[in-house]
mmCIF file of C-alpha atoms in Angstrom:
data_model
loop_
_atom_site.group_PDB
_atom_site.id
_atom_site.type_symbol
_atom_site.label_atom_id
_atom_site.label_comp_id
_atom_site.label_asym_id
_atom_site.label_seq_id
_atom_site.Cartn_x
_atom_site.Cartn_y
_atom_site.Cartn_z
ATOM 1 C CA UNK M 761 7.221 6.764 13.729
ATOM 2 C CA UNK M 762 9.286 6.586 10.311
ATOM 3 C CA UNK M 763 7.871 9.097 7.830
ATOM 4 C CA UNK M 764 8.622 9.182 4.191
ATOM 5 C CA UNK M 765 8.141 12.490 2.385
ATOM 6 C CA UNK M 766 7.609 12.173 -1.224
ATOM 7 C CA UNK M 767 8.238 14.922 -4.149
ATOM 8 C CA UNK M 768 6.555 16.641 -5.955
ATOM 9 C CA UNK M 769 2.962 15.998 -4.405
ATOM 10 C CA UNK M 770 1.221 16.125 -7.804
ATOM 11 C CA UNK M 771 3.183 16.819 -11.199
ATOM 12 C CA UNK M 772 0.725 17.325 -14.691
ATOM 13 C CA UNK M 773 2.951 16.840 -17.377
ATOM 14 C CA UNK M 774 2.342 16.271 -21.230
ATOM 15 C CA UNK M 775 2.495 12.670 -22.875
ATOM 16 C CA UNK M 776 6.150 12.116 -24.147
ATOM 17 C CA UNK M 777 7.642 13.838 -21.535
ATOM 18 C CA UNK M 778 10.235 12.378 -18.438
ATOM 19 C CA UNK M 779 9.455 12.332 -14.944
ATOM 20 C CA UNK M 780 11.523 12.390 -11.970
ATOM 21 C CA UNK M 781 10.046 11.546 -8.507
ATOM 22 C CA UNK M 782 11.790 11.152 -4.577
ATOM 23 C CA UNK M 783 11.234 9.930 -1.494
ATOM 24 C CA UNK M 784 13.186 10.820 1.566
ATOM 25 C CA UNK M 785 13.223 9.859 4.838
ATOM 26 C CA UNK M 786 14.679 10.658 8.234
ATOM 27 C CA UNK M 787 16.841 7.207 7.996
ATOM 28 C CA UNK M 788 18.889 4.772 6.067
ATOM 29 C CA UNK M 789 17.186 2.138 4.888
ATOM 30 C CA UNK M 790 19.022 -0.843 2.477
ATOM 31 C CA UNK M 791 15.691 -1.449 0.668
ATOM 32 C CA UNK M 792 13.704 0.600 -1.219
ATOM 33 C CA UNK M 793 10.659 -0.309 -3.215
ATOM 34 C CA UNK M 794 7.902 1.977 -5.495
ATOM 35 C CA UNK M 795 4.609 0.788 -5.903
ATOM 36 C CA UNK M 796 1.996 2.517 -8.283
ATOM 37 C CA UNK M 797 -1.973 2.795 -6.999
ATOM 38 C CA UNK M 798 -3.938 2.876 -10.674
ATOM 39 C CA UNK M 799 -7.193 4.874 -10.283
ATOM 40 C CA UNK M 800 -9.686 2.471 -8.532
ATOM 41 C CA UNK M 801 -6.868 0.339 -7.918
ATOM 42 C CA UNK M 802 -4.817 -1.186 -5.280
ATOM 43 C CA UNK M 803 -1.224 -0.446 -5.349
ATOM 44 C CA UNK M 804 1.294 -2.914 -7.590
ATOM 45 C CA UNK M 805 5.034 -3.381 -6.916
ATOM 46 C CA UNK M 806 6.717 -1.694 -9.688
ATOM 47 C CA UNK M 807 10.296 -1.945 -9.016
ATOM 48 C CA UNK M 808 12.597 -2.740 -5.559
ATOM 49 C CA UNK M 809 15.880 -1.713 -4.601
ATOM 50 C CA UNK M 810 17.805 -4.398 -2.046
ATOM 51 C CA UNK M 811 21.501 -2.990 -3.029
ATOM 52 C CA UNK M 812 23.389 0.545 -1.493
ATOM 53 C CA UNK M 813 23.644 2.082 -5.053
ATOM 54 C CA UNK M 814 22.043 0.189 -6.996
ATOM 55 C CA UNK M 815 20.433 1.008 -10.188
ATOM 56 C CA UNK M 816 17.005 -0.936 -11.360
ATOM 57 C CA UNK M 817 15.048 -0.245 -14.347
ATOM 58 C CA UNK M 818 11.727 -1.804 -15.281
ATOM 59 C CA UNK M 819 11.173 -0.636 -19.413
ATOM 60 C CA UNK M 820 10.889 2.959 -19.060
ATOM 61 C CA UNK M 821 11.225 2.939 -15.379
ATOM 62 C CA UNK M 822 14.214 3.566 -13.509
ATOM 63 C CA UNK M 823 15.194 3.814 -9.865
ATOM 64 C CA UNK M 824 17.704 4.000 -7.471
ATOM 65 C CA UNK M 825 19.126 5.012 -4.703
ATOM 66 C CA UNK M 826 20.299 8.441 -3.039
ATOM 67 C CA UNK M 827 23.663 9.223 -2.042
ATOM 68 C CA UNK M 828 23.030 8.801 2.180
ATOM 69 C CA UNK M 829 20.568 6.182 1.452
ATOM 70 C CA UNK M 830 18.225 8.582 3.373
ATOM 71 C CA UNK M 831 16.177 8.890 -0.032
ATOM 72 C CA UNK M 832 15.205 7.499 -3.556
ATOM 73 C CA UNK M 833 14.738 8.244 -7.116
ATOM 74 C CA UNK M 834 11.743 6.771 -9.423
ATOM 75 C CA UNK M 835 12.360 8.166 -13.189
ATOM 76 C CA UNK M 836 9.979 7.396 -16.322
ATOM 77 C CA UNK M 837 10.733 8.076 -19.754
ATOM 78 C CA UNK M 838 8.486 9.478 -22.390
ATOM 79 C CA UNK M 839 5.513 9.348 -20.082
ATOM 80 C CA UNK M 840 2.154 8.001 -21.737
ATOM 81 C CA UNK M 841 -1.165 8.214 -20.687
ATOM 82 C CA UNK M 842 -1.514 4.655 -18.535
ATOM 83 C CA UNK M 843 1.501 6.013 -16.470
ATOM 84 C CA UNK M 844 -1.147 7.940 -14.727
ATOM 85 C CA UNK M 845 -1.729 6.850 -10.997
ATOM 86 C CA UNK M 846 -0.392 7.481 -7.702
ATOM 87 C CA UNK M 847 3.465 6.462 -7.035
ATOM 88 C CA UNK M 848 3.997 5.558 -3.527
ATOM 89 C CA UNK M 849 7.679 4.551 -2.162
ATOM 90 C CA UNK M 850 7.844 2.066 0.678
ATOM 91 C CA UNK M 851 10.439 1.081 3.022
ATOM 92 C CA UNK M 852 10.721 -2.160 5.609
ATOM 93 C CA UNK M 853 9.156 -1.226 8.952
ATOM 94 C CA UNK M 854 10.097 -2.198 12.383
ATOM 95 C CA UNK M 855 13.517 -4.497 12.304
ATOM 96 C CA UNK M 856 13.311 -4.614 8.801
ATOM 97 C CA UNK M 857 10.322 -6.325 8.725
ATOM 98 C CA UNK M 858 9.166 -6.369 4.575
ATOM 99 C CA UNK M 859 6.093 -7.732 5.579
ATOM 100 C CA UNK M 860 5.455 -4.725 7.855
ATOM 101 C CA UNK M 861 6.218 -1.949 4.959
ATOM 102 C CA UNK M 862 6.058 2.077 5.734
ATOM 103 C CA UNK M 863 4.713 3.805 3.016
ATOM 104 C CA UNK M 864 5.434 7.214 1.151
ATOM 105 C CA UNK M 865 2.744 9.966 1.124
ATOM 106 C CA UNK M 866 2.898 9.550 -3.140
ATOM 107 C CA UNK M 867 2.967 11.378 -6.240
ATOM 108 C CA UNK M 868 0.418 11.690 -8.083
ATOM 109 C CA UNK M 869 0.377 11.767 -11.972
ATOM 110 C CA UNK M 870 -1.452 12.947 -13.967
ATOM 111 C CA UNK M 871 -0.764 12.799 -18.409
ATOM 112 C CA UNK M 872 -2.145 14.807 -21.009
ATOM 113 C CA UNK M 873 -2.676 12.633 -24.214
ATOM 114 C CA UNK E 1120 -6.720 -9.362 -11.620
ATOM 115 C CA UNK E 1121 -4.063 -9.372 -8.732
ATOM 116 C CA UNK E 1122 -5.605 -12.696 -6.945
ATOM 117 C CA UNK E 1123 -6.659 -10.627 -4.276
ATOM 118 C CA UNK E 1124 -10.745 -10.068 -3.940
ATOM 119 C CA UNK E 1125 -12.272 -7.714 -1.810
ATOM 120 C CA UNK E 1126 -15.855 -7.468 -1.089
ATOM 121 C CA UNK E 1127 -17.657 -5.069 -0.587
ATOM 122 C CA UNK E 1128 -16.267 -2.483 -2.673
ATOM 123 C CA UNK E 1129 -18.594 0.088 -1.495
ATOM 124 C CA UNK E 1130 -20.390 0.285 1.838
ATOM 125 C CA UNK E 1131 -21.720 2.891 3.641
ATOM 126 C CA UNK E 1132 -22.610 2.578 7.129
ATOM 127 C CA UNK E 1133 -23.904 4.299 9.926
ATOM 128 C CA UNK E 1134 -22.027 4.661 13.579
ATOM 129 C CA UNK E 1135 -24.104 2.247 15.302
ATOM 130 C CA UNK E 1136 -24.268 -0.593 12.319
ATOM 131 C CA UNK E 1137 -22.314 -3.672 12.572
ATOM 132 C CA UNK E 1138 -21.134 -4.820 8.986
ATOM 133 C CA UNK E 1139 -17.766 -7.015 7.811
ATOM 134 C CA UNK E 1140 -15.582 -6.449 4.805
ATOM 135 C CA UNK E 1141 -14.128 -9.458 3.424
ATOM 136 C CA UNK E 1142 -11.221 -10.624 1.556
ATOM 137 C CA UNK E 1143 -9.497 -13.675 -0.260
ATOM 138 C CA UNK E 1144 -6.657 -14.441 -1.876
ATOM 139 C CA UNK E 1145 -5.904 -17.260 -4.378
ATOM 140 C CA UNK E 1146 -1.789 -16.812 -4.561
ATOM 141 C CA UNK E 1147 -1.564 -19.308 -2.450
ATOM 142 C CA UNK E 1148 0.100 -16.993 0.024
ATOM 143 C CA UNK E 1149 0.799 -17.513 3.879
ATOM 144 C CA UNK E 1150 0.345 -14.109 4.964
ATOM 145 C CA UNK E 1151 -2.485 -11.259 5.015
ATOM 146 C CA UNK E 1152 -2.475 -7.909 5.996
ATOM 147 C CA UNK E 1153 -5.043 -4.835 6.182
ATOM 148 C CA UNK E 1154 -4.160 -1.104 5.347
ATOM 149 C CA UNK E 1155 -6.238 1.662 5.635
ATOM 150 C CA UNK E 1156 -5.578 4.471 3.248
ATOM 151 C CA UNK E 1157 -7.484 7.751 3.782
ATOM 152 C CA UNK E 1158 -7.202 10.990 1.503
ATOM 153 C CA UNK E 1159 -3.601 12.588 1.714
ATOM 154 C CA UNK E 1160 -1.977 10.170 4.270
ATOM 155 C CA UNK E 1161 -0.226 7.694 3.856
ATOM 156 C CA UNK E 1162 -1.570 3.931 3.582
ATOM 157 C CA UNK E 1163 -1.318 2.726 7.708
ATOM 158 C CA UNK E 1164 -1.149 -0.856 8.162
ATOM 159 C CA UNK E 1165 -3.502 -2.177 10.849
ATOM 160 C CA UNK E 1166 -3.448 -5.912 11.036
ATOM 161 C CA UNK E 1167 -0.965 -8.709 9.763
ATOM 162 C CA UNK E 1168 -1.395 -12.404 9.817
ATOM 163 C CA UNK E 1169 1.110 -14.957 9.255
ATOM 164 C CA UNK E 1170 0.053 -18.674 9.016
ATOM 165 C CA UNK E 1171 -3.680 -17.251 10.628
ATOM 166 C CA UNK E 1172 -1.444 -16.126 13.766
ATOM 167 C CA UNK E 1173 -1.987 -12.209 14.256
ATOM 168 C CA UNK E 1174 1.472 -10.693 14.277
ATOM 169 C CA UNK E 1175 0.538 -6.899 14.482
ATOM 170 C CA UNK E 1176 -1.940 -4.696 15.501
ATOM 171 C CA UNK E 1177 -0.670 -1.472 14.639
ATOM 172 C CA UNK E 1178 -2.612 0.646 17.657
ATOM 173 C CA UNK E 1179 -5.941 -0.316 15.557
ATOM 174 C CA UNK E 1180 -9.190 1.050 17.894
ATOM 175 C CA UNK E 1181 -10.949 -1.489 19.307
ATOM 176 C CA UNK E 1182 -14.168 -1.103 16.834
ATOM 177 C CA UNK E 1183 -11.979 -2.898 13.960
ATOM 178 C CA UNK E 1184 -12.384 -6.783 15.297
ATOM 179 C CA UNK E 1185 -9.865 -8.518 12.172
ATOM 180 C CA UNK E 1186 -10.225 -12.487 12.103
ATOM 181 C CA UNK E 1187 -8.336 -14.820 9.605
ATOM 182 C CA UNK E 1188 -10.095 -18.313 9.523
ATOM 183 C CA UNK E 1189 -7.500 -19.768 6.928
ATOM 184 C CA UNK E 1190 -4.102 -18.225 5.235
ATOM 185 C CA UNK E 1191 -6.746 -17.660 2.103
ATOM 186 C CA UNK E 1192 -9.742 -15.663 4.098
ATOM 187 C CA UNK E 1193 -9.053 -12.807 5.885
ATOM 188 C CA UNK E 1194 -12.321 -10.263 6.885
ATOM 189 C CA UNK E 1195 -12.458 -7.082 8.968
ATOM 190 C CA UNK E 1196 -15.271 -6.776 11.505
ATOM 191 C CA UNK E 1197 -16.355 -3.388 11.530
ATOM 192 C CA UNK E 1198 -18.895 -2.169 14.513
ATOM 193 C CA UNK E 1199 -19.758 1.312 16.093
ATOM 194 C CA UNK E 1200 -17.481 3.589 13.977
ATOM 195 C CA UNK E 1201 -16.798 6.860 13.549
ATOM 196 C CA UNK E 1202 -17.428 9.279 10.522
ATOM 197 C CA UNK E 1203 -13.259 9.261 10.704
ATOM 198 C CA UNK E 1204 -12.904 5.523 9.856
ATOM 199 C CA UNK E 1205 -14.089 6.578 6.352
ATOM 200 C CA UNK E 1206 -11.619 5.378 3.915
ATOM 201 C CA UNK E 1207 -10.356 3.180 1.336
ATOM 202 C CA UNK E 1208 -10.082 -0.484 3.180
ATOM 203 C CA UNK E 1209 -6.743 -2.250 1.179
ATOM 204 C CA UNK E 1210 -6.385 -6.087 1.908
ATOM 205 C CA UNK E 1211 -2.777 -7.621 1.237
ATOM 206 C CA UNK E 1212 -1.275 -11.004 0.648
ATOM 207 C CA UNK E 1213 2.434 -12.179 0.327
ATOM 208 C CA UNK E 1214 4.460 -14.572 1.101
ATOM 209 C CA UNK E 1215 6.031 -14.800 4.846
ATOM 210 C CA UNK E 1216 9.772 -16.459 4.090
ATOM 211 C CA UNK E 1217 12.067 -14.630 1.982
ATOM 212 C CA UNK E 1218 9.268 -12.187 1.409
ATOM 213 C CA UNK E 1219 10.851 -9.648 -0.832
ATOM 214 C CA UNK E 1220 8.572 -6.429 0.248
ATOM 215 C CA UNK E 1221 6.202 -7.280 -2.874
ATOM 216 C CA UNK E 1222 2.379 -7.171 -1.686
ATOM 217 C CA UNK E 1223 -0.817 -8.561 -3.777
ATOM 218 C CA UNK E 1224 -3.249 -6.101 -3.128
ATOM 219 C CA UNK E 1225 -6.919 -6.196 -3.452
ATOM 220 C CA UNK E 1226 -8.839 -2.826 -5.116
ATOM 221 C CA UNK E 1227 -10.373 -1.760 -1.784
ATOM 222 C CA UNK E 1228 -13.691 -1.357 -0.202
ATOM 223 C CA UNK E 1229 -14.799 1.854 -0.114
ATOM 224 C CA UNK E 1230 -16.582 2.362 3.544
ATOM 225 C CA UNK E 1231 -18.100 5.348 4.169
ATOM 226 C CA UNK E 1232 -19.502 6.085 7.882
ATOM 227 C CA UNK E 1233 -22.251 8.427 8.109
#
């Protein structure tokens, strides 16, 4: 089945600093959606792509698509410590079913205050 | 508070118990779903139900019995399992039409299968 790899697996960065996260996959998909998993948490839609080339941002979140629409780009400025969490990307599944989603293997963040 | 509920949170069980995890949503949703998400794999879905009408079973084993009484209850009927099935349980809601990828999850029962 579909598999989406995400990068890095883990990053540790310092609070204040960007991030920059991917997912890529063997396909082209048209949507593209990143959910974050909070520690003890279930996983919460952070921001979706439904556009070729389109450009979202959610405050200091920003993401978008790749050039062959085989991948995706989650950014976050000046990083603070509730950022940290698990970032998972997710794509439609079978027919482009969005109720049926395939998830990302996520990156997981971690912020020193 | 997502409007999703999950109980248990924790359970630990042993391979011959029988023991159901539950889950309800107040969203006012039409469809459920179950995911299983186990250290470094991705989260697999295993059941969906739209309108109480199963509409996948992703090649779920047997020993996972789901049932959805009502588009607000949704449980997971858990019998004979293996030390494997140990994971982080993930219950879903959304909305069927137009659905625009965005699931309501619950925070997860933690089952543990000795």
């Amino acid at each position: 089945g579909q598999q989406l790899n995400q990068s890095p697996q883990s990053m540790f960065i310092q609070e204040g600093e960007d991030v920059s996260m991917n997912c890529t996959s063997s396909s082209i998909f048209n949507t593209w959606l990143w959910y974050k998993q909070d520690p003890g948490e279930g996983p919460v839609l952070l921001i979706a792509l439904y556009k070729a080339g389109e450009l979202t941002s959610n405050g200091r979140l920003t993401a978008q698509f790749g050039i062959t629409r085989k991948d995706s780009f989650l950014n976050i400025s000046a990083s603070i410590p509730s950022d940290v969490g698990i970032y998972f990307c997710a794509v439609p599944g079978r027919g482009g079913a969005t109720n049926k989603l395939i998830f990302g293997t996520g990156t997981l963040l971690a912020v020193q205050p | 508070e997502t409007g999703v509920t999950q109980t248990p949170r924790h359970l630990v069980m042993g391979m011959t118990n029988k023991k159901s995890l539950k889950c309800e949503q107040h969203l006012g949703h039409n469809a459920m779903y179950w995911y299983k998400q186990s250290a470094k794999k991705p989260l697999e879905l295993m059941f969906v139900y739209n309108f109480k009408e199963q509409t996948e079973n992703n090649s779920v084993p047997s020993r996972f019995s789901p049932e959805c009484p009502n588009s607000s209850h949704l449980f997971l009927h858990l019998h004979t399992l293996q030390p494997e099935d140990s994971a982080l349980y993930l219950c879903a809601s959304s909305q069927v039409s137009g659905t625009t990828g965005e699931l309501f999850f619950g925070e997860g029962s933690r089952l543990t299968v000795l």
